[in-house]
Amino acid sequence: DSDSEGDGDVHVAQKDVPQENGGSSAQLDAVSRQAARPSSARPAPPRVKRQESHTDVTPTERLSSAKTPAPVIMDGKALSEDEEDEDEQFLVEEAVPLPSDVPVTEPARELDRENHGGLVKKILETQKNYESSSESSSKPAEKSLVSEAALNKEREAVKNEVKRLSSFIQGVCSRSQMLGKIVDYIQEDVDAVQTELHTWRRENREHAQALLQEQRATDQTLETLKASLTELEQQIKDQQDKICAVKSNIMKNEEKIQKIVTGIRFSSRS
């Protein structure tokens, strides 16, 4: 390390990046070996210092909320030309982004929303909207396949229905001609039937009038016969009364005869 690493050093804050296969120290060593400079070049850049966080922040939280800070110049000291050259030779370590298929856990998202500002919240909301839109885009694709199959099925059903209707309409049209001829014949038959109906109605009226006349004549004849019957019934009653009177006279005469006979017997005995 050079003497420029005193109080006036420029501190570069580097984010801690969680790696899938190990820590970040191996990467830093590899990068420093790749950045080796020849002896004729300027002095080597200072070692990259890491700013350790004193807060209990998880790597996921640090990744989502950290920003690359700008170099800070301490008060009271001015940078020399060598230090300015060294500033130009600083090694900047880029943060390796997480793979796209590594999901961010829900607790980390909740901590990010609670501990960080509006920009991080917007980023998280954008990521969430992107995930939901990707899920919804896969669903419409499946729905589109189902809808296409349903539409094809409906098209076939409509075609079959149209064919059936067209054949039915053709049959109706072919039968309508015969029906028209039959209707003409029916009109003639209807006229004949109506004429016959009027004839039968006229005959019915005539026979009804004749029936009334015969009924009246019959009633008159019956009235004469009824009167004669009444007279005969009365004569029968009179004759029955006479018969009853004759029978009573006969009975009275028999009693008288019996009395006379009994008187004669008593007189003969005496």
PDB file of C-alpha atoms in Angstrom:
ATOM      1  CA  ASP A   1       0.000   0.000   0.000  1.00  0.00           C
ATOM      2  CA  SER A   2       1.167   3.553  -0.767  1.00  0.00           C
ATOM      3  CA  ASP A   3       1.223   6.538   1.556  1.00  0.00           C
ATOM      4  CA  SER A   4      -1.854   7.929  -0.084  1.00  0.00           C
ATOM      5  CA  GLU A   5      -4.013   5.589   2.004  1.00  0.00           C
ATOM      6  CA  GLY A   6      -4.226   8.065   4.906  1.00  0.00           C
ATOM      7  CA  ASP A   7      -7.073  10.216   6.056  1.00  0.00           C
ATOM      8  CA  GLY A   8      -7.341  11.818   2.630  1.00  0.00           C
ATOM      9  CA  ASP A   9      -7.814   8.488   0.797  1.00  0.00           C
ATOM     10  CA  VAL A  10     -10.784   8.082  -1.401  1.00  0.00           C
ATOM     11  CA  HIS A  11     -12.921   5.272  -0.008  1.00  0.00           C
ATOM     12  CA  VAL A  12     -14.817   3.281  -2.568  1.00  0.00           C
ATOM     13  CA  ALA A  13     -17.878   1.465  -1.245  1.00  0.00           C
ATOM     14  CA  GLN A  14     -18.313  -1.864  -2.886  1.00  0.00           C
ATOM     15  CA  LYS A  15     -21.455  -3.995  -2.584  1.00  0.00           C
ATOM     16  CA  ASP A  16     -21.272  -7.502  -1.155  1.00  0.00           C
ATOM     17  CA  VAL A  17     -22.610  -9.807  -3.810  1.00  0.00           C
ATOM     18  CA  PRO A  18     -23.846 -13.255  -2.790  1.00  0.00           C
ATOM     19  CA  GLN A  19     -22.406 -15.925  -5.089  1.00  0.00           C
ATOM     20  CA  GLU A  20     -23.920 -19.291  -5.787  1.00  0.00           C
ATOM     21  CA  ASN A  21     -20.634 -21.264  -5.580  1.00  0.00           C
ATOM     22  CA  GLY A  22     -18.660 -19.373  -2.903  1.00  0.00           C
ATOM     23  CA  GLY A  23     -17.638 -16.000  -1.464  1.00  0.00           C
ATOM     24  CA  SER A  24     -16.370 -12.898  -3.260  1.00  0.00           C
ATOM     25  CA  SER A  25     -12.722 -13.099  -2.061  1.00  0.00           C
ATOM     26  CA  ALA A  26     -11.750 -15.588  -4.778  1.00  0.00           C
ATOM     27  CA  GLN A  27     -13.100 -13.296  -7.459  1.00  0.00           C
ATOM     28  CA  LEU A  28     -11.203 -10.325  -6.037  1.00  0.00           C
ATOM     29  CA  ASP A  29      -7.908 -12.273  -6.098  1.00  0.00           C
ATOM     30  CA  ALA A  30      -8.510 -13.348  -9.681  1.00  0.00           C
ATOM     31  CA  VAL A  31      -9.329  -9.820 -10.734  1.00  0.00           C
ATOM     32  CA  SER A  32      -6.202  -8.447  -8.991  1.00  0.00           C
ATOM     33  CA  ARG A  33      -4.015 -11.021 -10.771  1.00  0.00           C
ATOM     34  CA  GLN A  34      -5.550 -10.115 -14.116  1.00  0.00           C
ATOM     35  CA  ALA A  35      -4.972  -6.427 -13.409  1.00  0.00           C
ATOM     36  CA  ALA A  36      -1.169  -6.849 -12.784  1.00  0.00           C
ATOM     37  CA  ARG A  37       0.761  -4.028 -14.436  1.00  0.00           C
ATOM     38  CA  PRO A  38       4.332  -4.009 -15.853  1.00  0.00           C
ATOM     39  CA  SER A  39       7.185  -2.414 -13.901  1.00  0.00           C
ATOM     40  CA  SER A  40       7.391   0.530 -16.288  1.00  0.00           C
ATOM     41  CA  ALA A  41       3.848   1.543 -15.557  1.00  0.00           C
ATOM     42  CA  ARG A  42       2.686   3.808 -12.814  1.00  0.00           C
ATOM     43  CA  PRO A  43       2.373   2.548  -9.257  1.00  0.00           C
ATOM     44  CA  ALA A  44      -0.255  -0.133  -8.743  1.00  0.00           C
ATOM     45  CA  PRO A  45      -3.691   0.992  -7.656  1.00  0.00           C
ATOM     46  CA  PRO A  46      -4.533   0.722  -4.026  1.00  0.00           C
ATOM     47  CA  ARG A  47      -6.375  -2.284  -2.708  1.00  0.00           C
ATOM     48  CA  VAL A  48     -10.080  -2.057  -2.969  1.00  0.00           C
ATOM     49  CA  LYS A  49     -11.512  -1.475   0.416  1.00  0.00           C
ATOM     50  CA  ARG A  50     -14.946  -2.738   1.340  1.00  0.00           C
ATOM     51  CA  GLN A  51     -17.342  -0.793   3.422  1.00  0.00           C
ATOM     52  CA  GLU A  52     -18.677  -3.090   6.091  1.00  0.00           C
ATOM     53  CA  SER A  53     -22.190  -2.490   7.196  1.00  0.00           C
ATOM     54  CA  HIS A  54     -22.834  -2.355  10.924  1.00  0.00           C
ATOM     55  CA  THR A  55     -26.507  -3.003  10.461  1.00  0.00           C
ATOM     56  CA  ASP A  56     -28.036  -6.434  10.310  1.00  0.00           C
ATOM     57  CA  VAL A  57     -28.906  -6.368   6.651  1.00  0.00           C
ATOM     58  CA  THR A  58     -29.115  -9.594   4.681  1.00  0.00           C
ATOM     59  CA  PRO A  59     -27.151  -9.947   1.389  1.00  0.00           C
ATOM     60  CA  THR A  60     -30.385  -9.849  -0.550  1.00  0.00           C
ATOM     61  CA  GLU A  61     -31.343  -6.570   1.124  1.00  0.00           C
ATOM     62  CA  ARG A  62     -27.901  -5.097   0.441  1.00  0.00           C
ATOM     63  CA  LEU A  63     -28.104  -6.125  -3.185  1.00  0.00           C
ATOM     64  CA  SER A  64     -31.475  -4.543  -3.765  1.00  0.00           C
ATOM     65  CA  SER A  65     -30.794  -1.336  -1.868  1.00  0.00           C
ATOM     66  CA  ALA A  66     -27.074  -0.591  -2.394  1.00  0.00           C
ATOM     67  CA  LYS A  67     -25.824   2.075  -4.759  1.00  0.00           C
ATOM     68  CA  THR A  68     -22.342   2.738  -6.013  1.00  0.00           C
ATOM     69  CA  PRO A  69     -21.228   5.730  -3.925  1.00  0.00           C
ATOM     70  CA  ALA A  70     -19.247   8.502  -5.474  1.00  0.00           C
ATOM     71  CA  PRO A  71     -15.673   9.133  -4.276  1.00  0.00           C
ATOM     72  CA  VAL A  72     -15.629  11.241  -1.126  1.00  0.00           C
ATOM     73  CA  ILE A  73     -12.945  13.878  -0.549  1.00  0.00           C
ATOM     74  CA  MET A  74     -12.165  14.409   3.112  1.00  0.00           C
ATOM     75  CA  ASP A  75     -12.132  17.970   4.410  1.00  0.00           C
ATOM     76  CA  GLY A  76      -8.814  19.619   5.165  1.00  0.00           C
ATOM     77  CA  LYS A  77      -6.623  17.934   2.513  1.00  0.00           C
ATOM     78  CA  ALA A  78      -6.191  18.416  -1.190  1.00  0.00           C
ATOM     79  CA  LEU A  79      -5.295  15.607  -3.535  1.00  0.00           C
ATOM     80  CA  SER A  80      -1.853  15.627  -5.126  1.00  0.00           C
ATOM     81  CA  GLU A  81      -1.151  14.777  -8.760  1.00  0.00           C
ATOM     82  CA  ASP A  82      -0.039  11.246  -7.830  1.00  0.00           C
ATOM     83  CA  GLU A  83      -3.201  10.739  -5.859  1.00  0.00           C
ATOM     84  CA  GLU A  84      -5.265  12.039  -8.785  1.00  0.00           C
ATOM     85  CA  ASP A  85      -3.462   9.561 -11.040  1.00  0.00           C
ATOM     86  CA  GLU A  86      -4.138   6.832  -8.535  1.00  0.00           C
ATOM     87  CA  ASP A  87      -7.791   7.864  -8.487  1.00  0.00           C
ATOM     88  CA  GLU A  88      -7.869   7.224 -12.208  1.00  0.00           C
ATOM     89  CA  GLN A  89      -6.371   3.752 -11.617  1.00  0.00           C
ATOM     90  CA  PHE A  90      -8.937   2.628  -9.062  1.00  0.00           C
ATOM     91  CA  LEU A  91     -10.292  -0.834  -9.698  1.00  0.00           C
ATOM     92  CA  VAL A  92     -14.041  -0.870  -9.934  1.00  0.00           C
ATOM     93  CA  GLU A  93     -15.598  -4.213  -9.180  1.00  0.00           C
ATOM     94  CA  GLU A  94     -18.959  -4.685 -10.804  1.00  0.00           C
ATOM     95  CA  ALA A  95     -21.736  -6.345  -8.929  1.00  0.00           C
ATOM     96  CA  VAL A  96     -22.579  -9.634 -10.527  1.00  0.00           C
ATOM     97  CA  PRO A  97     -26.354  -9.712 -10.996  1.00  0.00           C
ATOM     98  CA  LEU A  98     -28.279 -12.630  -9.666  1.00  0.00           C
ATOM     99  CA  PRO A  99     -29.445 -15.221 -12.186  1.00  0.00           C
ATOM    100  CA  SER A 100     -32.919 -14.573 -13.525  1.00  0.00           C
ATOM    101  CA  ASP A 101     -34.158 -17.973 -12.362  1.00  0.00           C
ATOM    102  CA  VAL A 102     -33.123 -17.410  -8.708  1.00  0.00           C
ATOM    103  CA  PRO A 103     -36.304 -16.294  -6.952  1.00  0.00           C
ATOM    104  CA  VAL A 104     -36.246 -13.503  -4.438  1.00  0.00           C
ATOM    105  CA  THR A 105     -37.797 -14.663  -1.220  1.00  0.00           C
ATOM    106  CA  GLU A 106     -40.845 -12.944   0.138  1.00  0.00           C
ATOM    107  CA  PRO A 107     -39.239 -12.013   3.525  1.00  0.00           C
ATOM    108  CA  ALA A 108     -36.446 -10.180   1.674  1.00  0.00           C
ATOM    109  CA  ARG A 109     -39.030  -8.271  -0.332  1.00  0.00           C
ATOM    110  CA  GLU A 110     -40.892  -7.309   2.791  1.00  0.00           C
ATOM    111  CA  LEU A 111     -37.650  -6.097   4.454  1.00  0.00           C
ATOM    112  CA  ASP A 112     -36.758  -4.117   1.329  1.00  0.00           C
ATOM    113  CA  ARG A 113     -40.116  -2.405   1.363  1.00  0.00           C
ATOM    114  CA  GLU A 114     -39.819  -1.585   5.039  1.00  0.00           C
ATOM    115  CA  ASN A 115     -36.147  -0.450   5.153  1.00  0.00           C
ATOM    116  CA  HIS A 116     -35.700   1.364   1.842  1.00  0.00           C
ATOM    117  CA  GLY A 117     -37.112   4.239  -0.098  1.00  0.00           C
ATOM    118  CA  GLY A 118     -39.613   4.752  -2.875  1.00  0.00           C
ATOM    119  CA  LEU A 119     -37.234   3.809  -5.728  1.00  0.00           C
ATOM    120  CA  VAL A 120     -36.651   0.319  -4.344  1.00  0.00           C
ATOM    121  CA  LYS A 121     -40.371  -0.099  -3.763  1.00  0.00           C
ATOM    122  CA  LYS A 122     -41.033   0.875  -7.371  1.00  0.00           C
ATOM    123  CA  ILE A 123     -38.396  -1.613  -8.574  1.00  0.00           C
ATOM    124  CA  LEU A 124     -39.933  -4.395  -6.478  1.00  0.00           C
ATOM    125  CA  GLU A 125     -43.427  -3.524  -7.675  1.00  0.00           C
ATOM    126  CA  THR A 126     -42.179  -3.530 -11.286  1.00  0.00           C
ATOM    127  CA  GLN A 127     -40.580  -6.953 -10.758  1.00  0.00           C
ATOM    128  CA  LYS A 128     -43.762  -8.285  -9.189  1.00  0.00           C
ATOM    129  CA  ASN A 129     -45.864  -6.892 -12.047  1.00  0.00           C
ATOM    130  CA  TYR A 130     -43.480  -8.478 -14.560  1.00  0.00           C
ATOM    131  CA  GLU A 131     -43.781 -11.877 -12.863  1.00  0.00           C
ATOM    132  CA  SER A 132     -47.570 -11.618 -12.738  1.00  0.00           C
ATOM    133  CA  SER A 133     -47.668 -10.486 -16.383  1.00  0.00           C
ATOM    134  CA  SER A 134     -45.475 -13.443 -17.413  1.00  0.00           C
ATOM    135  CA  GLU A 135     -47.824 -15.828 -15.588  1.00  0.00           C
ATOM    136  CA  SER A 136     -50.870 -14.145 -17.108  1.00  0.00           C
ATOM    137  CA  SER A 137     -49.261 -14.245 -20.583  1.00  0.00           C
ATOM    138  CA  SER A 138     -48.815 -18.023 -20.273  1.00  0.00           C
ATOM    139  CA  LYS A 139     -52.449 -18.416 -19.221  1.00  0.00           C
ATOM    140  CA  PRO A 140     -53.846 -16.533 -22.263  1.00  0.00           C
ATOM    141  CA  ALA A 141     -51.703 -18.746 -24.497  1.00  0.00           C
ATOM    142  CA  GLU A 142     -53.360 -21.848 -23.058  1.00  0.00           C
ATOM    143  CA  LYS A 143     -56.748 -20.142 -23.195  1.00  0.00           C
ATOM    144  CA  SER A 144     -56.129 -19.174 -26.808  1.00  0.00           C
ATOM    145  CA  LEU A 145     -55.454 -22.816 -27.718  1.00  0.00           C
ATOM    146  CA  VAL A 146     -58.629 -23.902 -25.954  1.00  0.00           C
ATOM    147  CA  SER A 147     -60.575 -21.053 -27.520  1.00  0.00           C
ATOM    148  CA  GLU A 148     -59.286 -21.946 -31.003  1.00  0.00           C
ATOM    149  CA  ALA A 149     -60.370 -25.564 -30.533  1.00  0.00           C
ATOM    150  CA  ALA A 150     -63.769 -24.404 -29.282  1.00  0.00           C
ATOM    151  CA  LEU A 151     -64.096 -21.988 -32.210  1.00  0.00           C
ATOM    152  CA  ASN A 152     -63.211 -24.718 -34.703  1.00  0.00           C
ATOM    153  CA  LYS A 153     -65.784 -26.985 -33.117  1.00  0.00           C
ATOM    154  CA  GLU A 154     -68.383 -24.229 -33.235  1.00  0.00           C
ATOM    155  CA  ARG A 155     -67.537 -23.509 -36.888  1.00  0.00           C
ATOM    156  CA  GLU A 156     -68.050 -27.172 -37.783  1.00  0.00           C
ATOM    157  CA  ALA A 157     -71.345 -27.211 -35.895  1.00  0.00           C
ATOM    158  CA  VAL A 158     -72.476 -24.039 -37.680  1.00  0.00           C
ATOM    159  CA  LYS A 159     -71.499 -25.463 -41.073  1.00  0.00           C
ATOM    160  CA  ASN A 160     -73.433 -28.652 -40.401  1.00  0.00           C
ATOM    161  CA  GLU A 161     -76.418 -26.640 -39.242  1.00  0.00           C
ATOM    162  CA  VAL A 162     -76.281 -24.450 -42.364  1.00  0.00           C
ATOM    163  CA  LYS A 163     -76.131 -27.536 -44.580  1.00  0.00           C
ATOM    164  CA  ARG A 164     -79.080 -29.064 -42.790  1.00  0.00           C
ATOM    165  CA  LEU A 165     -81.084 -25.850 -43.074  1.00  0.00           C
ATOM    166  CA  SER A 166     -80.249 -25.460 -46.769  1.00  0.00           C
ATOM    167  CA  SER A 167     -81.377 -29.020 -47.518  1.00  0.00           C
ATOM    168  CA  PHE A 168     -84.541 -28.447 -45.499  1.00  0.00           C
ATOM    169  CA  ILE A 169     -85.278 -25.193 -47.368  1.00  0.00           C
ATOM    170  CA  GLN A 170     -84.722 -26.911 -50.719  1.00  0.00           C
ATOM    171  CA  GLY A 171     -87.150 -29.660 -49.747  1.00  0.00           C
ATOM    172  CA  VAL A 172     -89.726 -27.104 -48.641  1.00  0.00           C
ATOM    173  CA  CYS A 173     -89.381 -25.200 -51.927  1.00  0.00           C
ATOM    174  CA  SER A 174     -89.800 -28.396 -53.972  1.00  0.00           C
ATOM    175  CA  ARG A 175     -92.895 -29.337 -52.009  1.00  0.00           C
ATOM    176  CA  SER A 176     -94.347 -25.836 -52.159  1.00  0.00           C
ATOM    177  CA  GLN A 177     -95.083 -26.186 -55.902  1.00  0.00           C
ATOM    178  CA  MET A 178     -97.117 -29.315 -55.325  1.00  0.00           C
ATOM    179  CA  LEU A 179     -98.771 -27.616 -52.417  1.00  0.00           C
ATOM    180  CA  GLY A 180     -99.751 -24.670 -54.667  1.00  0.00           C
ATOM    181  CA  LYS A 181    -101.423 -27.007 -57.140  1.00  0.00           C
ATOM    182  CA  ILE A 182    -103.188 -28.800 -54.313  1.00  0.00           C
ATOM    183  CA  VAL A 183    -104.375 -25.457 -52.973  1.00  0.00           C
ATOM    184  CA  ASP A 184    -105.975 -24.673 -56.366  1.00  0.00           C
ATOM    185  CA  TYR A 185    -107.790 -28.004 -56.296  1.00  0.00           C
ATOM    186  CA  ILE A 186    -108.773 -27.395 -52.715  1.00  0.00           C
ATOM    187  CA  GLN A 187    -110.367 -24.092 -53.727  1.00  0.00           C
ATOM    188  CA  GLU A 188    -112.533 -25.900 -56.274  1.00  0.00           C
ATOM    189  CA  ASP A 189    -113.446 -28.539 -53.709  1.00  0.00           C
ATOM    190  CA  VAL A 190    -114.250 -25.852 -51.185  1.00  0.00           C
ATOM    191  CA  ASP A 191    -116.638 -24.187 -53.632  1.00  0.00           C
ATOM    192  CA  ALA A 192    -118.407 -27.507 -54.262  1.00  0.00           C
ATOM    193  CA  VAL A 193    -118.563 -28.231 -50.560  1.00  0.00           C
ATOM    194  CA  GLN A 194    -120.005 -24.798 -49.834  1.00  0.00           C
ATOM    195  CA  THR A 195    -122.691 -25.269 -52.532  1.00  0.00           C
ATOM    196  CA  GLU A 196    -123.613 -28.642 -51.106  1.00  0.00           C
ATOM    197  CA  LEU A 197    -123.689 -27.156 -47.632  1.00  0.00           C
ATOM    198  CA  HIS A 198    -126.121 -24.456 -48.713  1.00  0.00           C
ATOM    199  CA  THR A 199    -128.330 -27.138 -50.343  1.00  0.00           C
ATOM    200  CA  TRP A 200    -128.427 -29.237 -47.213  1.00  0.00           C
ATOM    201  CA  ARG A 201    -129.140 -26.219 -45.085  1.00  0.00           C
ATOM    202  CA  ARG A 202    -132.097 -25.289 -47.351  1.00  0.00           C
ATOM    203  CA  GLU A 203    -133.447 -28.826 -47.172  1.00  0.00           C
ATOM    204  CA  ASN A 204    -133.018 -28.783 -43.434  1.00  0.00           C
ATOM    205  CA  ARG A 205    -135.110 -25.637 -43.154  1.00  0.00           C
ATOM    206  CA  GLU A 206    -137.814 -27.102 -45.402  1.00  0.00           C
ATOM    207  CA  HIS A 207    -137.985 -30.318 -43.430  1.00  0.00           C
ATOM    208  CA  ALA A 208    -138.091 -28.364 -40.202  1.00  0.00           C
ATOM    209  CA  GLN A 209    -141.098 -26.391 -41.439  1.00  0.00           C
ATOM    210  CA  ALA A 210    -142.823 -29.584 -42.587  1.00  0.00           C
ATOM    211  CA  LEU A 211    -142.162 -31.143 -39.227  1.00  0.00           C
ATOM    212  CA  LEU A 212    -143.763 -28.188 -37.495  1.00  0.00           C
ATOM    213  CA  GLN A 213    -146.859 -28.458 -39.682  1.00  0.00           C
ATOM    214  CA  GLU A 214    -147.186 -32.172 -39.008  1.00  0.00           C
ATOM    215  CA  GLN A 215    -146.685 -31.541 -35.317  1.00  0.00           C
ATOM    216  CA  ARG A 216    -149.478 -29.013 -35.314  1.00  0.00           C
ATOM    217  CA  ALA A 217    -151.830 -31.361 -37.209  1.00  0.00           C
ATOM    218  CA  THR A 218    -150.964 -34.179 -34.838  1.00  0.00           C
ATOM    219  CA  ASP A 219    -151.633 -31.973 -31.846  1.00  0.00           C
ATOM    220  CA  GLN A 220    -155.051 -31.030 -33.220  1.00  0.00           C
ATOM    221  CA  THR A 221    -155.953 -34.671 -33.842  1.00  0.00           C
ATOM    222  CA  LEU A 222    -154.744 -35.634 -30.406  1.00  0.00           C
ATOM    223  CA  GLU A 223    -156.827 -32.922 -28.830  1.00  0.00           C
ATOM    224  CA  THR A 224    -159.990 -34.409 -30.452  1.00  0.00           C
ATOM    225  CA  LEU A 225    -159.000 -37.876 -29.347  1.00  0.00           C
ATOM    226  CA  LYS A 226    -158.191 -36.650 -25.877  1.00  0.00           C
ATOM    227  CA  ALA A 227    -161.661 -35.111 -25.636  1.00  0.00           C
ATOM    228  CA  SER A 228    -163.256 -38.364 -26.772  1.00  0.00           C
ATOM    229  CA  LEU A 229    -161.130 -40.283 -24.294  1.00  0.00           C
ATOM    230  CA  THR A 230    -162.233 -38.016 -21.503  1.00  0.00           C
ATOM    231  CA  GLU A 231    -165.883 -38.596 -22.408  1.00  0.00           C
ATOM    232  CA  LEU A 232    -165.384 -42.338 -22.496  1.00  0.00           C
ATOM    233  CA  GLU A 233    -163.695 -42.308 -19.131  1.00  0.00           C
ATOM    234  CA  GLN A 234    -166.621 -40.377 -17.716  1.00  0.00           C
ATOM    235  CA  GLN A 235    -169.100 -42.839 -19.201  1.00  0.00           C
ATOM    236  CA  ILE A 236    -167.113 -45.702 -17.726  1.00  0.00           C
ATOM    237  CA  LYS A 237    -167.327 -44.115 -14.318  1.00  0.00           C
ATOM    238  CA  ASP A 238    -171.094 -43.645 -14.725  1.00  0.00           C
ATOM    239  CA  GLN A 239    -171.585 -47.260 -15.698  1.00  0.00           C
ATOM    240  CA  GLN A 240    -169.473 -48.379 -12.765  1.00  0.00           C
ATOM    241  CA  ASP A 241    -171.661 -46.291 -10.457  1.00  0.00           C
ATOM    242  CA  LYS A 242    -174.778 -47.873 -11.948  1.00  0.00           C
ATOM    243  CA  ILE A 243    -173.328 -51.354 -11.510  1.00  0.00           C
ATOM    244  CA  CYS A 244    -172.576 -50.609  -7.899  1.00  0.00           C
ATOM    245  CA  ALA A 245    -176.163 -49.400  -7.347  1.00  0.00           C
ATOM    246  CA  VAL A 246    -177.610 -52.523  -8.949  1.00  0.00           C
ATOM    247  CA  LYS A 247    -175.400 -54.721  -6.799  1.00  0.00           C
ATOM    248  CA  SER A 248    -176.597 -52.937  -3.690  1.00  0.00           C
ATOM    249  CA  ASN A 249    -180.255 -53.436  -4.726  1.00  0.00           C
ATOM    250  CA  ILE A 250    -179.618 -57.102  -5.351  1.00  0.00           C
ATOM    251  CA  MET A 251    -178.103 -57.517  -1.949  1.00  0.00           C
ATOM    252  CA  LYS A 252    -181.054 -55.748  -0.348  1.00  0.00           C
ATOM    253  CA  ASN A 253    -183.506 -57.951  -2.220  1.00  0.00           C
ATOM    254  CA  GLU A 254    -181.649 -61.072  -1.127  1.00  0.00           C
ATOM    255  CA  GLU A 255    -181.961 -59.986   2.479  1.00  0.00           C
ATOM    256  CA  LYS A 256    -185.694 -59.465   2.043  1.00  0.00           C
ATOM    257  CA  ILE A 257    -186.041 -62.881   0.457  1.00  0.00           C
ATOM    258  CA  GLN A 258    -184.181 -64.488   3.338  1.00  0.00           C
ATOM    259  CA  LYS A 259    -186.483 -62.801   5.839  1.00  0.00           C
ATOM    260  CA  ILE A 260    -189.581 -63.980   3.991  1.00  0.00           C
ATOM    261  CA  VAL A 261    -188.269 -67.528   3.850  1.00  0.00           C
ATOM    262  CA  THR A 262    -187.497 -67.610   7.526  1.00  0.00           C
ATOM    263  CA  GLY A 263    -190.993 -66.253   8.353  1.00  0.00           C
ATOM    264  CA  ILE A 264    -192.614 -68.941   6.313  1.00  0.00           C
ATOM    265  CA  ARG A 265    -190.651 -71.659   8.128  1.00  0.00           C
ATOM    266  CA  PHE A 266    -191.639 -70.415  11.544  1.00  0.00           C
ATOM    267  CA  SER A 267    -195.303 -70.230  10.528  1.00  0.00           C
ATOM    268  CA  SER A 268    -195.265 -73.774   9.164  1.00  0.00           C
ATOM    269  CA  ARG A 269    -193.807 -75.187  12.358  1.00  0.00           C
ATOM    270  CA  SER A 270    -196.276 -73.509  14.498  1.00  0.00           C
TER     271      SER A 270
END
